[in-house]
Amino acid sequence: MKKALISGITGQDGAYLAEYLINKGYEVHGIKRRTSRFITDRVDHLVKDHQEADKKLILHYGDLTDSLNVTSILKKVNPDEIYNLGAMSHVHVSFETPEYTANTNAIGCLRMLESIRLLGMTESVKYYQASTSELYGDCKIIPQKEDTPFNPQSPYAIAKLFAFYSIKNYRKSYNMFASNGILFNHESPHRGETFVTKKITTAAAKIYYGIADTIYLGNLDAKRDWGHAKDYVRGMWKILQYKNPEDFVLATNTNFSIREFTKLVFKEIGVEIEFSGKGVNEKGIATKVDSDCLIKIGQEVVKIDERYFRPSDVNNLLGDYSKAKRLLGWEPKYNIHSLIKEMVNYDLERFKP
Ligand code: NAP
Ligand code: G4F
């Protein structure tokens, strides 16, 4: 039985990947941080009682900022495949915590790579690094693919750039099977609530039931290429099954602005909204209501709060996944409409009175 080790198992992608690998017959080990409350809700359905013998998911306390801990988990598990998904993954928060972000996202990856070397696992282990479309940053080339130049715009992206090149360097210097997945934004009902898609679907459900009146957002002009996390974890696995270690873009090759995404979400709950005004004075107003919801025509359902603007933002991400399609046979199954439908239905159910 193959063994996989996942850092970031309690996060959105870690949970979907764990389920995917268990269904493929893997024994999955995950690194979870010690927290004052249980935060394993995304993987609880996969964890059996400690006493059961045939456990498919085994969790280890750990942290990517602790070298000895990383080394000792690697030694204990001796995995065939490592998926390094652990990260301080919020771009805006990285401006508040740049040093911690660099320690986790950049040096955390280096710690893993050095541990593999120290333990003599260079030949036996395959390593996936969670790289990101944020690397392209302020990029004038549309769409972006594997050879598009990077221009990162945040402490998060700069830390991920260090990790990206560490993978390339260890691959070349030590002949390691180490690959980067350059993943464009991917979402799901289990997305963290401070990312914009989940923030919008959550708010729309609350506004639908009259639990809230308005959602406050920041930059509505930014465009993102949004896919579903389920499709992307399948791609991660395929990247490690490819005959050579290489870097791959996973994306949908479509993009939408935050404003367009918001309109689509409200349309899904039967409400049409129109935007008017500029900058911090822009508002999204309900103009047509076709459902039983408590939203009134003329209600200002979207307003701007400048706290959500970033010191510098990334304006236009659009991925070209043709290399992954050609070499891995990977394509996304979800589109923006099926993604939004699933997220909205989940949140409507969640807040149903
Ligand atoms: P997420 O939901 O925020 O999950 C991040 C995971 O990393 C959580 O399990 C978190 O643990 C863990 N973590 C944070 N700091 C850590 C540390 N110091 N040591 C060990 N673990 C730590 O993120 P995601 O959306 O699943 O993304 C997974 C990875 O893909 C991340 O590396 C992210 O940067 C990258 N990525 C994501 C996207 C996307 O659109 N989702 C796109 C490109 C790349 P806690 O639960 O304890 O916080
Ligand atoms: O949802 P976001 O916070 O995601 P962002 O910054 O694109 O980062 C995500 O995707 C990356 C891949 O490209 C990952 F590497 C990263 O780990 C993370 O998963 O913001 C998307 C856009 C930004 O332009 C932001 O300024 O939405 C804009 N936005 C507008 N109002 C907002 C808000 N973002 C957030 N989080 N909250 C708002 O109220």
Short mmCIF file of N, CA and C in Angstrom, two decimals, residues 16 187 189 226-232 234 251-252 254 331-340 342-343:
data_model
loop_
_atom_site.label_atom_id
_atom_site.label_comp_id
_atom_site.label_asym_id
_atom_site.label_seq_id
_atom_site.Cartn_x
_atom_site.Cartn_y
_atom_site.Cartn_z
N TYR A 16 -9.76 17.48 0.73
CA TYR A 16 -10.19 16.85 -0.52
C TYR A 16 -9.14 15.85 -1.02
N GLU A 187 -11.92 26.70 -5.34
CA GLU A 187 -12.88 26.98 -4.28
C GLU A 187 -13.75 25.76 -4.05
N PRO A 189 -17.43 24.34 -1.27
CA PRO A 189 -18.20 24.65 -0.06
C PRO A 189 -17.30 24.71 1.17
N TRP A 226 -11.39 30.90 -11.50
CA TRP A 226 -11.84 30.05 -10.38
C TRP A 226 -12.26 28.65 -10.83
N GLY A 227 -11.67 27.63 -10.20
CA GLY A 227 -12.09 26.25 -10.43
C GLY A 227 -12.57 25.63 -9.12
N HIS A 228 -12.82 24.31 -9.17
CA HIS A 228 -13.28 23.58 -7.97
C HIS A 228 -12.11 22.77 -7.40
N ALA A 229 -11.93 22.83 -6.07
CA ALA A 229 -10.81 22.14 -5.42
C ALA A 229 -10.78 20.64 -5.73
N LYS A 230 -11.96 20.05 -5.93
CA LYS A 230 -12.01 18.60 -6.23
C LYS A 230 -11.23 18.30 -7.51
N ASP A 231 -11.43 19.11 -8.53
CA ASP A 231 -10.71 18.93 -9.80
C ASP A 231 -9.20 19.11 -9.59
N TYR A 232 -8.83 20.04 -8.72
CA TYR A 232 -7.41 20.40 -8.59
C TYR A 232 -6.63 19.36 -7.78
N ARG A 234 -7.22 16.20 -7.89
CA ARG A 234 -7.00 15.12 -8.88
C ARG A 234 -5.78 15.47 -9.72
N ALA A 251 -5.81 25.19 -14.22
CA ALA A 251 -6.69 26.36 -14.29
C ALA A 251 -7.95 25.97 -15.06
N THR A 252 -8.82 26.96 -15.35
CA THR A 252 -10.01 26.65 -16.17
C THR A 252 -10.00 27.39 -17.49
N THR A 254 -10.88 30.41 -17.91
CA THR A 254 -11.94 31.44 -17.96
C THR A 254 -11.72 32.32 -16.73
N GLU A 331 -8.32 17.79 -17.12
CA GLU A 331 -9.20 18.90 -17.47
C GLU A 331 -10.16 19.12 -16.32
N PRO A 332 -10.56 20.37 -16.07
CA PRO A 332 -11.55 20.58 -15.01
C PRO A 332 -12.92 20.07 -15.42
N LYS A 333 -13.64 19.47 -14.44
CA LYS A 333 -15.01 19.01 -14.73
C LYS A 333 -16.03 20.10 -14.39
N TYR A 334 -15.70 20.92 -13.40
CA TYR A 334 -16.60 22.00 -12.99
C TYR A 334 -16.35 23.24 -13.84
N ASN A 335 -17.41 24.07 -14.01
CA ASN A 335 -17.21 25.43 -14.52
C ASN A 335 -17.73 26.39 -13.46
N ILE A 336 -17.67 27.67 -13.77
CA ILE A 336 -18.05 28.66 -12.75
C ILE A 336 -19.49 28.47 -12.28
N HIS A 337 -20.38 28.03 -13.19
CA HIS A 337 -21.79 27.91 -12.83
C HIS A 337 -22.04 26.72 -11.90
N SER A 338 -21.40 25.57 -12.22
CA SER A 338 -21.60 24.40 -11.34
C SER A 338 -20.90 24.63 -10.00
N LEU A 339 -19.78 25.36 -10.02
CA LEU A 339 -19.08 25.69 -8.76
C LEU A 339 -19.98 26.55 -7.88
N ILE A 340 -20.53 27.63 -8.47
CA ILE A 340 -21.37 28.54 -7.68
C ILE A 340 -22.62 27.83 -7.17
N GLU A 342 -23.04 24.71 -6.40
CA GLU A 342 -22.71 23.83 -5.26
C GLU A 342 -22.44 24.65 -3.99
N MET A 343 -21.69 25.74 -4.15
CA MET A 343 -21.35 26.55 -2.97
C MET A 343 -22.60 27.22 -2.39
#
